[in-house]
Amino acid sequence: TRMTRQAPKALQLAALLEQHQEEIATTWAEMAHDLPGTRYAKHSVAEIHSWLSRGVTAAIESLSTGSFAATEAHLRDISLTRLQMGFDISEVTEGLLLIREATLPVLQRARQAGATELDGALPALDTYLRFAVARFGHLYAEAMEKELRASEERFRTVADFTYDWEYWVNPDGDYVYMSPSCERITGYRSEEFRQDPKLLETIIHPDDRAIVAKHLREEPIEG
């Protein structure tokens, strides 16, 4: 679902961000690169700058129009791409929040120059960031679920067409998945194994049954 709440409409702040977009994006990228213990450090400042410059553009449009549409599209994109790059949600959230620190020097200079119309700029930016970060968390969770489904689908596709007999067992010992090759190898369909978790032990040759049963009991099942 799309974010329905309106973004704060702050034309003066949007104009300031647009006027100093390059400076803000550069400062933001340098700050993100220097975040300790994050994956940002593995990328160049120039690469991070290209990511975050789009973030500034999205903020400018949302603050100009009072609509989160541009920010929504940007966050939806980075939620998937950062996940695929191995970023943790906390890392990206921390990086997103740095736009505030990157904008502060620009705001301070403008106010010192007498731009009194920017008195409400920081609260507007804070409001924008609260909604943006909350929305990112939701979209990141959606992206994780989507990636998990895609991963399972890829495995199933391979397993369904492989010649080997593949199966998944959950921590309770129940079959979650059984590849179709089981019928060719054992004579029993996958549904029969799922209906009877003990079927595998039952059809093993009596001379080997104790060894296999011991293995199945002792083999750790994680996840």
PDB file of N, CA and C in Angstrom, residues 28-125:
ATOM      1  N   TRP A  28      26.487  14.500   2.779  1.00  0.00           N
ATOM      2  CA  TRP A  28      25.720  13.317   3.186  1.00  0.00           C
ATOM      3  C   TRP A  28      26.489  12.044   2.833  1.00  0.00           C
ATOM      4  N   ALA A  29      27.036  11.990   1.614  1.00  0.00           N
ATOM      5  CA  ALA A  29      27.779  10.805   1.165  1.00  0.00           C
ATOM      6  C   ALA A  29      29.023  10.582   2.014  1.00  0.00           C
ATOM      7  N   GLU A  30      29.727  11.657   2.345  1.00  0.00           N
ATOM      8  CA  GLU A  30      30.930  11.528   3.172  1.00  0.00           C
ATOM      9  C   GLU A  30      30.579  11.030   4.564  1.00  0.00           C
ATOM     10  N   MET A  31      29.480  11.537   5.121  1.00  0.00           N
ATOM     11  CA  MET A  31      29.042  11.089   6.443  1.00  0.00           C
ATOM     12  C   MET A  31      28.645   9.611   6.421  1.00  0.00           C
ATOM     13  N   ALA A  32      27.914   9.218   5.398  1.00  0.00           N
ATOM     14  CA  ALA A  32      27.483   7.820   5.288  1.00  0.00           C
ATOM     15  C   ALA A  32      28.693   6.894   5.134  1.00  0.00           C
ATOM     16  N   HIS A  33      29.650   7.312   4.315  1.00  0.00           N
ATOM     17  CA  HIS A  33      30.855   6.509   4.095  1.00  0.00           C
ATOM     18  C   HIS A  33      31.621   6.295   5.393  1.00  0.00           C
ATOM     19  N   ASP A  34      31.558   7.285   6.280  1.00  0.00           N
ATOM     20  CA  ASP A  34      32.313   7.219   7.538  1.00  0.00           C
ATOM     21  C   ASP A  34      31.544   6.558   8.681  1.00  0.00           C
ATOM     22  N   LEU A  35      30.324   6.107   8.425  1.00  0.00           N
ATOM     23  CA  LEU A  35      29.563   5.428   9.474  1.00  0.00           C
ATOM     24  C   LEU A  35      30.317   4.168   9.901  1.00  0.00           C
ATOM     25  N   PRO A  36      30.640   4.028  11.162  1.00  0.00           N
ATOM     26  CA  PRO A  36      31.435   2.869  11.599  1.00  0.00           C
ATOM     27  C   PRO A  36      30.658   1.564  11.519  1.00  0.00           C
ATOM     28  N   GLY A  37      31.345   0.542  11.042  1.00  0.00           N
ATOM     29  CA  GLY A  37      30.772  -0.805  11.039  1.00  0.00           C
ATOM     30  C   GLY A  37      29.632  -1.027  10.076  1.00  0.00           C
ATOM     31  N   THR A  38      29.542  -0.232   9.011  1.00  0.00           N
ATOM     32  CA  THR A  38      28.460  -0.417   8.040  1.00  0.00           C
ATOM     33  C   THR A  38      29.032  -0.736   6.670  1.00  0.00           C
ATOM     34  N   ARG A  39      28.158  -1.161   5.767  1.00  0.00           N
ATOM     35  CA  ARG A  39      28.583  -1.513   4.412  1.00  0.00           C
ATOM     36  C   ARG A  39      28.850  -0.286   3.554  1.00  0.00           C
ATOM     37  N   TYR A  40      28.459   0.879   4.045  1.00  0.00           N
ATOM     38  CA  TYR A  40      28.748   2.087   3.276  1.00  0.00           C
ATOM     39  C   TYR A  40      30.255   2.242   3.063  1.00  0.00           C
ATOM     40  N   ALA A  41      31.045   1.837   4.054  1.00  0.00           N
ATOM     41  CA  ALA A  41      32.497   1.992   3.970  1.00  0.00           C
ATOM     42  C   ALA A  41      33.100   1.166   2.835  1.00  0.00           C
ATOM     43  N   LYS A  42      32.373   0.161   2.364  1.00  0.00           N
ATOM     44  CA  LYS A  42      32.873  -0.691   1.292  1.00  0.00           C
ATOM     45  C   LYS A  42      32.672  -0.067  -0.086  1.00  0.00           C
ATOM     46  N   HIS A  43      31.974   1.054  -0.133  1.00  0.00           N
ATOM     47  CA  HIS A  43      31.698   1.730  -1.407  1.00  0.00           C
ATOM     48  C   HIS A  43      32.373   3.093  -1.413  1.00  0.00           C
ATOM     49  N   SER A  44      32.693   3.566  -2.592  1.00  0.00           N
ATOM     50  CA  SER A  44      33.359   4.863  -2.702  1.00  0.00           C
ATOM     51  C   SER A  44      32.385   5.986  -2.387  1.00  0.00           C
ATOM     52  N   VAL A  45      32.930   7.128  -1.975  1.00  0.00           N
ATOM     53  CA  VAL A  45      32.095   8.299  -1.703  1.00  0.00           C
ATOM     54  C   VAL A  45      31.338   8.704  -2.966  1.00  0.00           C
ATOM     55  N   ALA A  46      31.994   8.584  -4.116  1.00  0.00           N
ATOM     56  CA  ALA A  46      31.346   8.948  -5.384  1.00  0.00           C
ATOM     57  C   ALA A  46      30.129   8.066  -5.662  1.00  0.00           C
ATOM     58  N   GLU A  47      30.259   6.776  -5.382  1.00  0.00           N
ATOM     59  CA  GLU A  47      29.137   5.859  -5.601  1.00  0.00           C
ATOM     60  C   GLU A  47      27.996   6.176  -4.642  1.00  0.00           C
ATOM     61  N   ILE A  48      28.329   6.384  -3.376  1.00  0.00           N
ATOM     62  CA  ILE A  48      27.306   6.712  -2.380  1.00  0.00           C
ATOM     63  C   ILE A  48      26.637   8.041  -2.747  1.00  0.00           C
ATOM     64  N   HIS A  49      27.435   8.985  -3.249  1.00  0.00           N
ATOM     65  CA  HIS A  49      26.895  10.280  -3.664  1.00  0.00           C
ATOM     66  C   HIS A  49      25.820  10.104  -4.729  1.00  0.00           C
ATOM     67  N   SER A  50      26.052   9.206  -5.675  1.00  0.00           N
ATOM     68  CA  SER A  50      25.060   8.988  -6.736  1.00  0.00           C
ATOM     69  C   SER A  50      23.749   8.438  -6.167  1.00  0.00           C
ATOM     70  N   TRP A  51      23.845   7.611  -5.107  1.00  0.00           N
ATOM     71  CA  TRP A  51      22.631   7.094  -4.459  1.00  0.00           C
ATOM     72  C   TRP A  51      21.887   8.215  -3.744  1.00  0.00           C
ATOM     73  N   LEU A  52      22.630   8.948  -2.926  1.00  0.00           N
ATOM     74  CA  LEU A  52      22.006   9.914  -2.027  1.00  0.00           C
ATOM     75  C   LEU A  52      21.543  11.173  -2.746  1.00  0.00           C
ATOM     76  N   SER A  53      22.150  11.472  -3.875  1.00  0.00           N
ATOM     77  CA  SER A  53      21.688  12.618  -4.662  1.00  0.00           C
ATOM     78  C   SER A  53      20.240  12.414  -5.092  1.00  0.00           C
ATOM     79  N   ARG A  54      19.905  11.158  -5.402  1.00  0.00           N
ATOM     80  CA  ARG A  54      18.509  10.856  -5.760  1.00  0.00           C
ATOM     81  C   ARG A  54      17.594  11.022  -4.546  1.00  0.00           C
ATOM     82  N   GLY A  55      18.156  10.761  -3.364  1.00  0.00           N
ATOM     83  CA  GLY A  55      17.385  10.964  -2.141  1.00  0.00           C
ATOM     84  C   GLY A  55      17.079  12.428  -1.906  1.00  0.00           C
ATOM     85  N   VAL A  56      18.043  13.302  -2.187  1.00  0.00           N
ATOM     86  CA  VAL A  56      17.817  14.741  -2.042  1.00  0.00           C
ATOM     87  C   VAL A  56      16.768  15.202  -3.055  1.00  0.00           C
ATOM     88  N   THR A  57      16.854  14.691  -4.270  1.00  0.00           N
ATOM     89  CA  THR A  57      15.871  15.047  -5.307  1.00  0.00           C
ATOM     90  C   THR A  57      14.466  14.651  -4.873  1.00  0.00           C
ATOM     91  N   ALA A  58      14.327  13.450  -4.293  1.00  0.00           N
ATOM     92  CA  ALA A  58      13.014  12.982  -3.832  1.00  0.00           C
ATOM     93  C   ALA A  58      12.499  13.863  -2.703  1.00  0.00           C
ATOM     94  N   ALA A  59      13.385  14.257  -1.795  1.00  0.00           N
ATOM     95  CA  ALA A  59      12.981  15.130  -0.685  1.00  0.00           C
ATOM     96  C   ALA A  59      12.528  16.489  -1.204  1.00  0.00           C
ATOM     97  N   ILE A  60      13.249  17.033  -2.167  1.00  0.00           N
ATOM     98  CA  ILE A  60      12.887  18.330  -2.744  1.00  0.00           C
ATOM     99  C   ILE A  60      11.484  18.272  -3.348  1.00  0.00           C
ATOM    100  N   GLU A  61      11.222  17.224  -4.115  1.00  0.00           N
ATOM    101  CA  GLU A  61       9.911  17.114  -4.764  1.00  0.00           C
ATOM    102  C   GLU A  61       8.797  16.946  -3.737  1.00  0.00           C
ATOM    103  N   SER A  62       9.031  16.109  -2.722  1.00  0.00           N
ATOM    104  CA  SER A  62       7.990  15.892  -1.709  1.00  0.00           C
ATOM    105  C   SER A  62       7.719  17.156  -0.899  1.00  0.00           C
ATOM    106  N   LEU A  63       8.772  17.871  -0.535  1.00  0.00           N
ATOM    107  CA  LEU A  63       8.602  19.096   0.249  1.00  0.00           C
ATOM    108  C   LEU A  63       8.022  20.228  -0.600  1.00  0.00           C
ATOM    109  N   SER A  64       8.214  20.155  -1.905  1.00  0.00           N
ATOM    110  CA  SER A  64       7.651  21.174  -2.803  1.00  0.00           C
ATOM    111  C   SER A  64       6.165  20.961  -3.041  1.00  0.00           C
ATOM    112  N   THR A  65       5.776  19.700  -3.140  1.00  0.00           N
ATOM    113  CA  THR A  65       4.394  19.375  -3.516  1.00  0.00           C
ATOM    114  C   THR A  65       3.509  18.989  -2.339  1.00  0.00           C
ATOM    115  N   GLY A  66       4.124  18.634  -1.214  1.00  0.00           N
ATOM    116  CA  GLY A  66       3.331  18.142  -0.089  1.00  0.00           C
ATOM    117  C   GLY A  66       2.857  16.722  -0.297  1.00  0.00           C
ATOM    118  N   SER A  67       3.505  16.012  -1.226  1.00  0.00           N
ATOM    119  CA  SER A  67       3.137  14.623  -1.523  1.00  0.00           C
ATOM    120  C   SER A  67       4.353  13.733  -1.333  1.00  0.00           C
ATOM    121  N   PHE A  68       4.137  12.545  -0.762  1.00  0.00           N
ATOM    122  CA  PHE A  68       5.220  11.597  -0.555  1.00  0.00           C
ATOM    123  C   PHE A  68       5.490  10.727  -1.784  1.00  0.00           C
ATOM    124  N   ALA A  69       4.827  11.003  -2.901  1.00  0.00           N
ATOM    125  CA  ALA A  69       4.921  10.118  -4.070  1.00  0.00           C
ATOM    126  C   ALA A  69       6.371   9.904  -4.513  1.00  0.00           C
ATOM    127  N   ALA A  70       7.134  10.989  -4.645  1.00  0.00           N
ATOM    128  CA  ALA A  70       8.525  10.857  -5.102  1.00  0.00           C
ATOM    129  C   ALA A  70       9.364  10.108  -4.082  1.00  0.00           C
ATOM    130  N   THR A  71       9.151  10.410  -2.820  1.00  0.00           N
ATOM    131  CA  THR A  71       9.897   9.729  -1.753  1.00  0.00           C
ATOM    132  C   THR A  71       9.511   8.261  -1.678  1.00  0.00           C
ATOM    133  N   GLU A  72       8.225   7.985  -1.859  1.00  0.00           N
ATOM    134  CA  GLU A  72       7.747   6.599  -1.864  1.00  0.00           C
ATOM    135  C   GLU A  72       8.461   5.789  -2.941  1.00  0.00           C
ATOM    136  N   ALA A  73       8.529   6.348  -4.142  1.00  0.00           N
ATOM    137  CA  ALA A  73       9.178   5.641  -5.250  1.00  0.00           C
ATOM    138  C   ALA A  73      10.662   5.422  -4.957  1.00  0.00           C
ATOM    139  N   HIS A  74      11.304   6.429  -4.407  1.00  0.00           N
ATOM    140  CA  HIS A  74      12.734   6.314  -4.081  1.00  0.00           C
ATOM    141  C   HIS A  74      12.967   5.268  -2.997  1.00  0.00           C
ATOM    142  N   LEU A  75      12.168   5.296  -1.948  1.00  0.00           N
ATOM    143  CA  LEU A  75      12.334   4.349  -0.849  1.00  0.00           C
ATOM    144  C   LEU A  75      12.034   2.922  -1.288  1.00  0.00           C
ATOM    145  N   ARG A  76      11.055   2.773  -2.153  1.00  0.00           N
ATOM    146  CA  ARG A  76      10.730   1.438  -2.656  1.00  0.00           C
ATOM    147  C   ARG A  76      11.914   0.876  -3.440  1.00  0.00           C
ATOM    148  N   ASP A  77      12.564   1.736  -4.200  1.00  0.00           N
ATOM    149  CA  ASP A  77      13.721   1.308  -4.984  1.00  0.00           C
ATOM    150  C   ASP A  77      14.888   0.908  -4.078  1.00  0.00           C
ATOM    151  N   ILE A  78      15.221   1.766  -3.120  1.00  0.00           N
ATOM    152  CA  ILE A  78      16.396   1.465  -2.290  1.00  0.00           C
ATOM    153  C   ILE A  78      16.132   0.333  -1.310  1.00  0.00           C
ATOM    154  N   SER A  79      14.879   0.119  -0.926  1.00  0.00           N
ATOM    155  CA  SER A  79      14.605  -0.989  -0.010  1.00  0.00           C
ATOM    156  C   SER A  79      14.993  -2.315  -0.651  1.00  0.00           C
ATOM    157  N   LEU A  80      14.757  -2.450  -1.945  1.00  0.00           N
ATOM    158  CA  LEU A  80      15.112  -3.690  -2.638  1.00  0.00           C
ATOM    159  C   LEU A  80      16.591  -3.730  -2.991  1.00  0.00           C
ATOM    160  N   THR A  81      17.117  -2.631  -3.536  1.00  0.00           N
ATOM    161  CA  THR A  81      18.517  -2.642  -3.968  1.00  0.00           C
ATOM    162  C   THR A  81      19.475  -2.771  -2.790  1.00  0.00           C
ATOM    163  N   ARG A  82      19.202  -2.076  -1.695  1.00  0.00           N
ATOM    164  CA  ARG A  82      20.102  -2.185  -0.538  1.00  0.00           C
ATOM    165  C   ARG A  82      20.018  -3.575   0.082  1.00  0.00           C
ATOM    166  N   LEU A  83      18.834  -4.154   0.087  1.00  0.00           N
ATOM    167  CA  LEU A  83      18.693  -5.517   0.596  1.00  0.00           C
ATOM    168  C   LEU A  83      19.527  -6.475  -0.245  1.00  0.00           C
ATOM    169  N   GLN A  84      19.447  -6.343  -1.559  1.00  0.00           N
ATOM    170  CA  GLN A  84      20.208  -7.214  -2.447  1.00  0.00           C
ATOM    171  C   GLN A  84      21.710  -6.985  -2.315  1.00  0.00           C
ATOM    172  N   MET A  85      22.109  -5.782  -1.890  1.00  0.00           N
ATOM    173  CA  MET A  85      23.524  -5.465  -1.691  1.00  0.00           C
ATOM    174  C   MET A  85      24.031  -5.932  -0.329  1.00  0.00           C
ATOM    175  N   GLY A  86      23.116  -6.435   0.514  1.00  0.00           N
ATOM    176  CA  GLY A  86      23.517  -6.962   1.812  1.00  0.00           C
ATOM    177  C   GLY A  86      23.443  -5.975   2.949  1.00  0.00           C
ATOM    178  N   PHE A  87      22.838  -4.796   2.718  1.00  0.00           N
ATOM    179  CA  PHE A  87      22.708  -3.807   3.781  1.00  0.00           C
ATOM    180  C   PHE A  87      21.636  -4.253   4.778  1.00  0.00           C
ATOM    181  N   ASP A  88      21.914  -4.043   6.049  1.00  0.00           N
ATOM    182  CA  ASP A  88      20.915  -4.272   7.089  1.00  0.00           C
ATOM    183  C   ASP A  88      19.991  -3.054   7.166  1.00  0.00           C
ATOM    184  N   ILE A  89      18.764  -3.261   7.614  1.00  0.00           N
ATOM    185  CA  ILE A  89      17.805  -2.165   7.699  1.00  0.00           C
ATOM    186  C   ILE A  89      18.310  -1.041   8.594  1.00  0.00           C
ATOM    187  N   SER A  90      19.010  -1.384   9.667  1.00  0.00           N
ATOM    188  CA  SER A  90      19.505  -0.358  10.584  1.00  0.00           C
ATOM    189  C   SER A  90      20.572   0.505   9.922  1.00  0.00           C
ATOM    190  N   GLU A  91      21.378  -0.099   9.054  1.00  0.00           N
ATOM    191  CA  GLU A  91      22.406   0.652   8.351  1.00  0.00           C
ATOM    192  C   GLU A  91      21.789   1.693   7.421  1.00  0.00           C
ATOM    193  N   VAL A  92      20.786   1.269   6.666  1.00  0.00           N
ATOM    194  CA  VAL A  92      20.160   2.185   5.709  1.00  0.00           C
ATOM    195  C   VAL A  92      19.397   3.283   6.450  1.00  0.00           C
ATOM    196  N   THR A  93      18.719   2.905   7.536  1.00  0.00           N
ATOM    197  CA  THR A  93      17.995   3.899   8.326  1.00  0.00           C
ATOM    198  C   THR A  93      18.941   4.953   8.878  1.00  0.00           C
ATOM    199  N   GLU A  94      20.073   4.494   9.395  1.00  0.00           N
ATOM    200  CA  GLU A  94      21.065   5.425   9.922  1.00  0.00           C
ATOM    201  C   GLU A  94      21.573   6.349   8.820  1.00  0.00           C
ATOM    202  N   GLY A  95      21.768   5.773   7.638  1.00  0.00           N
ATOM    203  CA  GLY A  95      22.211   6.571   6.508  1.00  0.00           C
ATOM    204  C   GLY A  95      21.176   7.586   6.072  1.00  0.00           C
ATOM    205  N   LEU A  96      19.913   7.189   6.056  1.00  0.00           N
ATOM    206  CA  LEU A  96      18.831   8.095   5.662  1.00  0.00           C
ATOM    207  C   LEU A  96      18.760   9.313   6.580  1.00  0.00           C
ATOM    208  N   LEU A  97      18.921   9.084   7.858  1.00  0.00           N
ATOM    209  CA  LEU A  97      18.789  10.166   8.841  1.00  0.00           C
ATOM    210  C   LEU A  97      19.897  11.213   8.726  1.00  0.00           C
ATOM    211  N   LEU A  98      20.999  10.838   8.082  1.00  0.00           N
ATOM    212  CA  LEU A  98      22.125  11.768   7.982  1.00  0.00           C
ATOM    213  C   LEU A  98      21.838  12.972   7.094  1.00  0.00           C
ATOM    214  N   ILE A  99      20.766  12.921   6.307  1.00  0.00           N
ATOM    215  CA  ILE A  99      20.441  14.085   5.482  1.00  0.00           C
ATOM    216  C   ILE A  99      20.181  15.303   6.372  1.00  0.00           C
ATOM    217  N   ARG A 100      19.693  15.057   7.580  1.00  0.00           N
ATOM    218  CA  ARG A 100      19.453  16.169   8.507  1.00  0.00           C
ATOM    219  C   ARG A 100      20.769  16.855   8.868  1.00  0.00           C
ATOM    220  N   GLU A 101      21.779  16.054   9.230  1.00  0.00           N
ATOM    221  CA  GLU A 101      23.069  16.618   9.608  1.00  0.00           C
ATOM    222  C   GLU A 101      23.749  17.290   8.416  1.00  0.00           C
ATOM    223  N   ALA A 102      23.537  16.733   7.226  1.00  0.00           N
ATOM    224  CA  ALA A 102      24.148  17.305   6.028  1.00  0.00           C
ATOM    225  C   ALA A 102      23.498  18.629   5.639  1.00  0.00           C
ATOM    226  N   THR A 103      22.238  18.802   6.022  1.00  0.00           N
ATOM    227  CA  THR A 103      21.503  20.018   5.669  1.00  0.00           C
ATOM    228  C   THR A 103      21.706  21.131   6.690  1.00  0.00           C
ATOM    229  N   LEU A 104      22.011  20.782   7.929  1.00  0.00           N
ATOM    230  CA  LEU A 104      22.129  21.778   9.004  1.00  0.00           C
ATOM    231  C   LEU A 104      23.077  22.941   8.687  1.00  0.00           C
ATOM    232  N   PRO A 105      24.293  22.681   8.187  1.00  0.00           N
ATOM    233  CA  PRO A 105      25.186  23.811   7.894  1.00  0.00           C
ATOM    234  C   PRO A 105      24.598  24.786   6.880  1.00  0.00           C
ATOM    235  N   VAL A 106      23.911  24.251   5.874  1.00  0.00           N
ATOM    236  CA  VAL A 106      23.284  25.100   4.860  1.00  0.00           C
ATOM    237  C   VAL A 106      22.180  25.945   5.486  1.00  0.00           C
ATOM    238  N   LEU A 107      21.381  25.326   6.340  1.00  0.00           N
ATOM    239  CA  LEU A 107      20.299  26.044   7.035  1.00  0.00           C
ATOM    240  C   LEU A 107      20.869  27.140   7.937  1.00  0.00           C
ATOM    241  N   GLN A 108      21.906  26.801   8.656  1.00  0.00           N
ATOM    242  CA  GLN A 108      22.493  27.761   9.592  1.00  0.00           C
ATOM    243  C   GLN A 108      23.048  28.991   8.853  1.00  0.00           C
ATOM    244  N   ARG A 109      23.707  28.748   7.718  1.00  0.00           N
ATOM    245  CA  ARG A 109      24.238  29.871   6.941  1.00  0.00           C
ATOM    246  C   ARG A 109      23.124  30.766   6.424  1.00  0.00           C
ATOM    247  N   ALA A 110      22.052  30.130   5.960  1.00  0.00           N
ATOM    248  CA  ALA A 110      20.931  30.895   5.410  1.00  0.00           C
ATOM    249  C   ALA A 110      20.264  31.741   6.495  1.00  0.00           C
ATOM    250  N   ARG A 111      20.113  31.162   7.681  1.00  0.00           N
ATOM    251  CA  ARG A 111      19.483  31.910   8.776  1.00  0.00           C
ATOM    252  C   ARG A 111      20.393  33.044   9.265  1.00  0.00           C
ATOM    253  N   GLN A 112      21.685  32.796   9.280  1.00  0.00           N
ATOM    254  CA  GLN A 112      22.621  33.852   9.677  1.00  0.00           C
ATOM    255  C   GLN A 112      22.601  35.006   8.673  1.00  0.00           C
ATOM    256  N   ALA A 113      22.239  34.676   7.435  1.00  0.00           N
ATOM    257  CA  ALA A 113      22.152  35.701   6.398  1.00  0.00           C
ATOM    258  C   ALA A 113      20.812  36.436   6.438  1.00  0.00           C
ATOM    259  N   GLY A 114      19.964  36.063   7.410  1.00  0.00           N
ATOM    260  CA  GLY A 114      18.705  36.767   7.582  1.00  0.00           C
ATOM    261  C   GLY A 114      17.497  36.127   6.943  1.00  0.00           C
ATOM    262  N   ALA A 115      17.585  34.858   6.565  1.00  0.00           N
ATOM    263  CA  ALA A 115      16.449  34.172   5.935  1.00  0.00           C
ATOM    264  C   ALA A 115      15.474  33.694   7.010  1.00  0.00           C
ATOM    265  N   THR A 116      14.680  34.626   7.536  1.00  0.00           N
ATOM    266  CA  THR A 116      13.750  34.300   8.629  1.00  0.00           C
ATOM    267  C   THR A 116      12.638  33.359   8.192  1.00  0.00           C
ATOM    268  N   GLU A 117      12.394  33.273   6.873  1.00  0.00           N
ATOM    269  CA  GLU A 117      11.335  32.377   6.391  1.00  0.00           C
ATOM    270  C   GLU A 117      11.700  30.911   6.591  1.00  0.00           C
ATOM    271  N   LEU A 118      12.954  30.645   6.968  1.00  0.00           N
ATOM    272  CA  LEU A 118      13.395  29.267   7.180  1.00  0.00           C
ATOM    273  C   LEU A 118      13.306  28.845   8.646  1.00  0.00           C
ATOM    274  N   ASP A 119      12.656  29.653   9.483  1.00  0.00           N
ATOM    275  CA  ASP A 119      12.562  29.335  10.916  1.00  0.00           C
ATOM    276  C   ASP A 119      11.887  27.991  11.162  1.00  0.00           C
ATOM    277  N   GLY A 120      10.919  27.622  10.312  1.00  0.00           N
ATOM    278  CA  GLY A 120      10.215  26.344  10.493  1.00  0.00           C
ATOM    279  C   GLY A 120      10.776  25.228   9.642  1.00  0.00           C
ATOM    280  N   ALA A 121      11.938  25.468   9.028  1.00  0.00           N
ATOM    281  CA  ALA A 121      12.493  24.481   8.093  1.00  0.00           C
ATOM    282  C   ALA A 121      12.924  23.191   8.786  1.00  0.00           C
ATOM    283  N   LEU A 122      13.598  23.312   9.921  1.00  0.00           N
ATOM    284  CA  LEU A 122      14.094  22.114  10.604  1.00  0.00           C
ATOM    285  C   LEU A 122      12.958  21.230  11.122  1.00  0.00           C
ATOM    286  N   PRO A 123      11.926  21.791  11.762  1.00  0.00           N
ATOM    287  CA  PRO A 123      10.790  20.946  12.156  1.00  0.00           C
ATOM    288  C   PRO A 123      10.133  20.261  10.953  1.00  0.00           C
ATOM    289  N   ALA A 124      10.062  20.963   9.822  1.00  0.00           N
ATOM    290  CA  ALA A 124       9.465  20.361   8.622  1.00  0.00           C
ATOM    291  C   ALA A 124      10.325  19.198   8.129  1.00  0.00           C
ATOM    292  N   LEU A 125      11.649  19.376   8.166  1.00  0.00           N
ATOM    293  CA  LEU A 125      12.545  18.307   7.749  1.00  0.00           C
ATOM    294  C   LEU A 125      12.442  17.116   8.692  1.00  0.00           C
TER     295      LEU A 125
END
